[in-house]
Amino acid sequence: NTGAKFLEMFALFSCCYVLLHSSRKTFSNVKVSISAQWTPSAFQQNGSTSSLSPGETWEENKLFADMGEATLFLGALDSIFLFSYAVGLYISGVIGDRFNLRYVLSFGLCGSAVTEFVFGTLTEWLQFYNVYFYCFLWVINGLLQSTVWPCVVAIMGNWFGKSGRGFVFGLWSACASVGNILGAFLASSVLKYGYEYAFLVTSVVQFAGGVVVFFGLLTSPKEIGLSDYSETSLRPVTRDTDSQRPLISDDEDELCDEYSIQQRDEEPEPQPKAIGFLQAFCLPGVIPYSLAYACLKLVNYSFFFWLPFYLSKNFGWKEVQADRLSVWYDVGGIVGGTVQGLISDLLGKRAPVLAISLLLAMGALVGYSHSPNNQLVNGALLATTGFLIGGPSNMISSAISADLGRQEALQNSQEALATVTGIVDGTGSIGAAGGQYLVSLIESKLGWMCVFYFFIIMVEVIL
């Protein structure tokens, strides 16, 4: 029963971020269709739906004069989202260490789903186009989505100890890439009906996931009478209060019999005190890994936001084809995070694994920048690049963040996991936010080859 519960919680943790990334990926997968709707030219290539009427839309709203302006605004939206996401991560990490993680997590999932529905679906149904409203919604979306990652990493840290953490967290962090793949296929499957339906499908699925989390998530083994898994063994302990348990639990009757009057008489275990933000920032290793992740996330998220657009515009492939081909980068990231996490466990060190992977990533970026107009070769190069870039990114944001949040300097007396995770991911998001507008600017002025040179420089800075 204990093993089954661990597997059940692992699956639920994974679903949380799979659904979040699935909806987040939708925006990058429909950029061509959105920019076509916002500009005056009749844009029927790249598999765009014939239901679009960009000429009429532009005459009424006059959003952007050409595709170049629309592309710059899409880059600005990516930066706006990531800046607000970064600010939210600093706040959400602190909140996650002080409030019920289940409530914070479900609120972020459901709130983000509603925001994306309004952004992509409702505005299109109402034929309401306004750049300031789009910016406002993307700020709100970034803040809401920022609640998810620190909370989920903190919960994972409660359930899984340091032994094997690289493999377990590497495997679990692949859920972001799985979400990207799911989002790509969901978006491409309904894109022929209009990009608004891509937002509709993914936001509805994410909202449903938030409801499941609210009613079924266990934030710690203590909630079913087991000790924290960060300790060496599992044993019965005093249960948390009712407010910490999910509203639906299949262990209710069994636990009532097992934990009876004897445990009620025991003194409740003191709850660890949440660490302050500045204290967490000054913990050993937090600043170096945060700065490294800022450069790495810039490159990783540039592929995330711009890869389908690049494939469609640079090679002239249909938007649906570009969406589906882009998943090979995420496939590489899934394998890379898992394999590199396992190797770091076997070595007992994570830094050497990251350094070797990033050194090879520079060569992979050079190779991919010269990819021929062949989908098979392009997919193979994408998978290799994803393995070498997505793998280290997954490790820093999950396993290494958990290591930093549970290090010996805390002496197990302070709760810091969510706060440290928020700091690392938040700093990374600031770097990624600035990078997204730079990508669109460099591309418009110098071309895609210079964008790849920019990525190579960022990886070299990390090393």
XYZ file of C-alpha atoms in Angstrom:
463
model
C 0.000 0.000 0.000
C 2.830 2.376 0.795
C 4.539 1.736 -2.547
C 1.254 2.148 -4.391
C 0.636 5.462 -2.654
C 4.095 6.717 -3.635
C 3.463 5.769 -7.256
C 0.036 7.399 -7.129
C 1.444 10.657 -5.780
C 4.329 10.562 -8.291
C 1.807 10.235 -11.121
C -0.283 13.098 -9.729
C 2.770 15.370 -9.329
C 3.727 14.607 -12.914
C 0.237 15.333 -14.225
C 0.311 18.770 -12.557
C 3.221 20.028 -14.603
C 2.341 18.059 -17.715
C -0.972 19.910 -17.890
C 0.610 23.269 -17.100
C 3.244 22.930 -19.820
C 0.683 21.560 -22.234
C -1.332 24.768 -22.007
C 1.803 26.939 -21.939
C 3.112 25.310 -25.102
C -0.106 26.160 -26.966
C 0.918 29.789 -27.391
C 4.196 28.940 -29.111
C 2.485 26.353 -31.318
C -0.057 28.798 -32.748
C 2.143 31.862 -33.219
C 1.927 31.686 -36.997
C -1.887 31.619 -36.897
C -2.061 34.416 -34.336
C 0.306 36.684 -36.259
C -1.750 35.998 -39.408
C -4.891 37.111 -37.618
C -3.229 40.294 -36.392
C -1.845 41.454 -39.758
C -3.545 42.620 -42.983
C -2.144 40.054 -45.443
C -4.322 37.073 -46.310
C -2.210 34.292 -44.858
C -3.258 30.869 -46.078
C 0.086 29.048 -46.201
C 1.631 26.918 -43.444
C -1.650 25.112 -42.845
C -3.536 28.090 -41.394
C -7.271 27.669 -41.253
C -9.394 29.268 -43.949
C -11.805 30.526 -41.304
C -9.336 33.312 -40.510
C -10.120 36.676 -42.048
C -6.965 38.704 -41.324
C -7.817 41.480 -43.794
C -11.161 42.259 -42.168
C -9.722 41.845 -38.686
C -6.900 44.257 -39.382
C -9.150 46.877 -40.968
C -11.258 46.926 -37.818
C -8.507 46.727 -35.195
C -5.282 47.772 -36.993
C -3.046 45.801 -34.651
C 0.142 45.402 -36.725
C 1.088 46.497 -40.229
C 3.109 43.384 -41.110
C 4.376 40.043 -39.851
C 7.594 41.616 -38.563
C 5.749 43.861 -36.117
C 3.524 40.998 -35.027
C 6.577 38.793 -34.412
C 8.193 41.456 -32.225
C 5.016 41.736 -30.176
C 4.860 37.958 -29.759
C 8.433 38.115 -28.456
C 7.430 40.919 -26.113
C 4.539 38.793 -24.808
C 6.962 35.951 -24.093
C 9.185 38.340 -22.153
C 6.229 39.820 -20.268
C 5.072 36.345 -19.281
C 8.521 35.281 -18.103
C 9.228 38.490 -16.171
C 5.931 38.190 -14.293
C 6.586 34.460 -13.895
C 10.003 35.249 -12.392
C 8.592 37.804 -9.946
C 5.861 35.356 -9.024
C 8.387 32.578 -8.363
C 10.184 34.665 -5.750
C 6.843 35.271 -4.030
C 5.326 31.826 -4.565
C 8.292 30.031 -3.045
C 7.865 31.988 0.185
C 4.092 31.425 0.128
C 4.552 27.702 -0.517
C 6.664 27.301 2.637
C 4.019 29.059 4.741
C 0.652 27.868 3.428
C -0.983 24.605 2.451
C 0.788 23.506 -0.737
C -2.309 21.758 -2.065
C -4.420 24.928 -1.964
C -1.704 27.067 -3.572
C -1.089 24.479 -6.301
C -4.731 23.978 -7.269
C -5.353 27.742 -7.255
C -2.459 28.301 -9.658
C -3.575 25.552 -12.047
C -7.229 26.610 -12.195
C -6.517 30.345 -12.296
C -4.016 29.970 -15.119
C -6.466 27.830 -17.108
C -9.146 30.513 -16.871
C -6.683 33.242 -17.905
C -5.511 31.323 -20.982
C -9.113 30.615 -21.975
C -9.858 34.346 -21.873
C -6.641 35.215 -23.740
C -6.884 32.763 -26.601
C -10.511 31.688 -26.856
C -12.880 34.254 -25.421
C -11.211 37.252 -27.074
C -11.372 35.507 -30.458
C -15.012 34.481 -30.011
C -15.897 38.087 -29.104
C -13.597 39.464 -31.851
C -11.926 41.628 -29.216
C -8.283 42.477 -30.008
C -6.294 44.802 -27.760
C -2.550 44.698 -27.169
C -2.803 46.171 -23.662
C -5.396 43.609 -22.652
C -3.183 40.824 -24.006
C -0.256 42.152 -21.976
C -2.371 42.376 -18.824
C -3.617 38.807 -19.188
C -0.097 37.480 -19.761
C 1.138 39.219 -16.606
C -1.645 37.548 -14.617
C -0.924 34.220 -16.295
C 2.757 34.413 -15.412
C 1.988 35.148 -11.760
C -0.521 32.292 -11.516
C 1.709 29.737 -13.226
C 4.589 30.655 -10.931
C 2.770 29.024 -8.002
C 3.069 25.539 -9.487
C 6.769 24.666 -9.814
C 8.007 25.610 -6.287
C 5.038 23.844 -4.698
C 5.448 20.665 -6.725
C 9.218 20.484 -6.113
C 8.600 21.027 -2.382
C 6.020 18.226 -2.319
C 8.375 15.946 -4.266
C 11.072 16.732 -1.697
C 8.683 15.633 1.050
C 7.950 12.308 -0.634
C 11.363 11.339 -2.012
C 14.636 11.495 -0.105
C 18.124 12.395 -1.282
C 19.043 8.813 -2.144
C 18.309 8.436 -5.851
C 17.003 11.995 -6.064
C 18.843 12.696 -9.311
C 17.139 9.808 -11.103
C 13.692 10.330 -9.535
C 13.696 14.096 -10.084
C 15.254 13.721 -13.522
C 12.496 11.307 -14.491
C 9.825 13.502 -12.951
C 11.147 16.787 -14.406
C 10.627 15.218 -17.822
C 6.936 15.966 -17.249
C 7.594 19.479 -18.605
C 8.798 17.998 -21.879
C 5.910 15.521 -21.889
C 3.569 18.482 -21.442
C 5.210 20.227 -24.393
C 4.645 17.139 -26.521
C 1.038 16.778 -25.386
C 0.408 20.490 -25.986
C 1.896 20.269 -29.478
C -0.338 17.365 -30.448
C -3.475 18.841 -28.861
C -2.891 22.185 -30.586
C -2.113 20.661 -33.975
C -5.138 18.359 -33.815
C -7.638 21.240 -33.551
C -5.688 24.028 -35.279
C -7.652 23.545 -38.499
C -10.737 24.850 -36.684
C -8.936 27.987 -35.464
C -6.227 28.731 -32.897
C -8.881 29.593 -30.291
C -9.819 25.912 -30.040
C -6.233 24.996 -29.212
C -6.449 27.301 -26.183
C -9.894 25.952 -25.342
C -8.865 22.289 -25.234
C -5.680 22.739 -23.189
C -7.209 25.204 -20.701
C -10.184 22.914 -20.009
C -7.886 19.945 -19.416
C -5.664 22.006 -17.100
C -8.646 23.276 -15.093
C -9.845 19.707 -14.601
C -6.360 18.779 -13.374
C -6.480 21.599 -10.813
C -9.761 20.239 -9.446
C -8.269 16.741 -9.123
C -5.267 18.179 -7.255
C -7.522 20.025 -4.816
C -9.458 16.905 -3.881
C -6.794 14.210 -4.137
C -3.266 15.501 -3.489
C -1.273 14.496 -0.409
C 1.495 17.016 0.246
C 3.518 14.795 2.575
C 3.749 11.142 3.691
C 2.896 12.412 7.172
C -0.670 12.895 6.007
C -1.104 9.124 5.834
C 0.835 8.452 9.015
C 4.348 7.981 7.609
C 7.500 9.904 8.399
C 9.082 12.285 5.936
C 10.847 10.272 3.268
C 13.916 12.443 3.571
C 14.616 10.390 6.678
C 16.182 6.945 6.397
C 13.013 4.905 6.856
C 9.251 5.112 6.789
C 7.468 4.804 10.105
C 4.151 5.942 11.582
C 4.102 9.471 12.936
C 1.513 11.864 14.212
C -0.922 12.838 11.511
C -1.247 16.366 10.264
C -4.376 18.335 10.968
C -7.511 17.819 8.906
C -6.895 20.983 6.914
C -3.737 19.451 5.470
C -5.463 16.357 4.036
C -7.297 16.105 0.729
C -11.075 16.079 0.859
C -11.151 12.635 -0.765
C -8.929 9.889 0.690
C -9.212 6.127 0.390
C -7.161 5.581 3.565
C -9.601 7.201 5.971
C -11.083 4.117 7.616
C -7.813 2.201 7.856
C -5.985 5.107 9.461
C -8.690 5.655 12.027
C -8.118 2.100 13.301
C -4.341 2.218 13.100
C -3.747 5.578 14.756
C -5.893 5.626 17.848
C -5.951 6.973 21.386
C -2.256 6.284 21.988
C -1.186 8.761 19.299
C -3.753 11.346 20.291
C -2.030 11.609 23.649
C 1.329 12.244 22.063
C 2.617 15.743 21.616
C 2.418 16.891 17.960
C 5.734 17.281 16.214
C 6.855 20.898 15.968
C 6.533 22.229 12.447
C 9.776 23.517 10.907
C 10.017 27.260 10.677
C 9.985 28.718 7.167
C 13.299 30.304 6.197
C 13.480 33.971 5.210
C 13.979 34.964 1.581
C 17.389 36.584 2.120
C 18.535 33.637 4.230
C 17.581 31.243 1.439
C 19.303 33.451 -1.146
C 22.549 33.303 0.840
C 22.590 29.537 1.276
C 25.686 27.863 -0.237
C 25.298 27.198 -3.946
C 22.032 29.101 -4.454
C 23.499 32.174 -6.192
C 25.896 30.317 -8.564
C 23.249 27.844 -9.704
C 20.651 30.609 -10.031
C 22.911 32.634 -12.344
C 23.847 29.549 -14.359
C 20.188 28.661 -14.727
C 19.420 32.185 -15.960
C 21.636 31.612 -19.008
C 20.559 28.011 -19.512
C 16.830 28.714 -19.237
C 17.232 31.542 -21.760
C 18.434 29.005 -24.335
C 16.001 26.255 -23.323
C 12.954 28.523 -23.361
C 13.982 30.093 -26.633
C 13.595 26.646 -28.172
C 10.344 26.248 -26.260
C 8.814 29.525 -27.481
C 10.313 29.880 -30.946
C 11.079 26.437 -32.354
C 7.753 25.827 -34.186
C 7.867 29.378 -35.564
C 11.491 28.921 -36.702
C 10.761 25.595 -38.426
C 7.756 27.045 -40.217
C 9.378 30.288 -41.374
C 12.921 29.060 -42.058
C 12.109 25.824 -43.892
C 8.635 26.681 -45.197
C 7.011 23.665 -43.529
C 3.329 23.725 -42.620
C 2.543 24.893 -39.110
C 1.123 21.495 -38.109
C 4.277 19.754 -39.370
C 6.489 22.230 -37.510
C 4.522 21.701 -34.278
C 4.915 17.941 -34.428
C 8.568 18.002 -35.453
C 9.405 20.317 -32.538
C 8.515 17.584 -30.028
C 11.832 15.840 -30.751
C 13.608 18.545 -28.763
C 11.422 17.613 -25.784
C 12.006 13.898 -26.349
C 15.728 14.586 -26.052
C 15.118 16.587 -22.874
C 13.157 13.718 -21.302
C 15.933 11.205 -21.942
C 18.646 13.708 -21.020
C 17.163 14.669 -17.657
C 16.608 11.042 -16.652
C 19.965 9.649 -17.827
C 22.032 12.544 -16.528
C 20.205 12.456 -13.198
C 20.962 8.725 -12.863
C 24.636 9.267 -13.722
C 24.909 12.078 -11.165
C 23.473 9.733 -8.514
C 26.022 7.051 -9.344
C 28.892 9.567 -9.252
C 27.585 11.318 -6.158
C 28.191 14.643 -7.935
C 26.032 16.691 -10.284
C 28.340 19.514 -11.458
C 30.661 17.348 -13.633
C 27.679 15.836 -15.449
C 26.291 19.307 -16.168
C 29.655 20.625 -17.385
C 30.230 17.762 -19.854
C 26.685 17.990 -21.198
C 26.881 21.746 -21.759
C 30.288 21.474 -23.396
C 28.843 19.023 -25.913
C 25.751 21.251 -26.272
C 27.848 23.968 -27.903
C 28.758 21.573 -30.683
C 25.143 20.440 -30.986
C 23.984 24.031 -31.440
C 26.525 24.582 -34.204
C 25.343 21.394 -35.905
C 21.660 22.263 -35.628
C 22.188 25.771 -36.977
C 23.383 24.125 -40.224
C 20.577 21.574 -40.385
C 19.466 20.804 -43.972
C 15.880 21.080 -45.187
C 15.158 17.494 -44.195
C 12.719 16.610 -41.449
C 14.415 13.324 -40.495
C 17.856 14.922 -40.062
C 16.328 17.943 -38.334
C 14.477 15.742 -35.853
C 17.638 13.784 -35.000
C 19.620 16.984 -34.428
C 16.769 18.398 -32.338
C 16.699 15.317 -30.106
C 20.467 15.546 -29.578
C 20.277 19.241 -28.751
C 17.389 18.636 -26.357
C 19.353 15.876 -24.611
C 22.327 18.165 -24.014
C 20.417 21.350 -23.098
C 17.065 20.168 -21.754
C 18.723 17.543 -19.544
C 20.873 19.980 -17.517
C 17.967 22.432 -17.366
C 15.728 19.772 -15.827
C 18.417 18.798 -13.309
C 19.052 22.325 -12.043
C 15.373 23.191 -11.732
C 14.456 20.005 -9.849
C 17.094 17.728 -8.293
C 19.710 20.405 -7.633
C 17.079 22.829 -6.290
C 15.880 20.094 -3.931
C 19.492 19.439 -2.836
C 19.990 23.136 -2.103
C 16.704 23.373 -0.196
C 17.515 20.410 2.018
C 21.240 20.939 2.598
C 23.011 20.408 5.914
C 23.359 24.163 6.509
C 19.668 24.205 7.432
C 20.145 21.501 10.074
C 16.615 20.248 9.284
C 15.197 23.054 11.399
C 13.882 25.351 8.717
C 11.596 24.894 5.718
C 13.348 26.229 2.639
C 12.675 23.905 -0.268
C 9.931 25.913 -1.975
C 11.724 29.216 -1.308
C 15.038 28.000 -2.773
C 13.260 26.474 -5.764
C 11.484 29.776 -6.353
C 14.776 31.684 -6.217
C 16.579 29.368 -8.663
C 13.685 29.147 -11.112
C 12.826 32.822 -10.694
C 16.357 33.941 -11.532
C 16.312 31.574 -14.490
C 13.052 33.059 -15.681
C 14.471 36.592 -15.538
C 17.243 35.496 -17.871
C 14.771 33.721 -20.129
C 12.458 36.737 -20.159
C 15.125 39.113 -21.391
C 16.227 36.557 -23.937
C 12.878 36.132 -25.672
C 12.686 39.712 -26.879
C 16.373 39.579 -27.812
C 15.692 36.504 -29.945
C 12.956 38.262 -31.914
C 15.142 41.399 -32.221
C 18.268 39.537 -33.354
C 16.256 37.471 -35.822
C 14.597 40.513 -37.361
C 17.909 42.424 -37.709
C 20.543 39.740 -38.299
C 18.791 36.454 -39.057
C 18.459 33.071 -37.368
C 22.141 32.129 -37.657
C 23.066 34.955 -35.283
C 20.397 33.725 -32.877
C 22.219 30.383 -32.643
C 25.542 32.176 -32.093
C 23.829 34.006 -29.237
C 22.769 30.648 -27.726
C 26.330 29.325 -27.961
C 27.658 32.386 -26.115
C 25.106 31.865 -23.323
C 26.167 28.230 -22.846
C 29.829 29.300 -22.815
C 29.051 31.839 -20.083
C 27.661 29.038 -17.909
C 30.829 26.990 -18.314
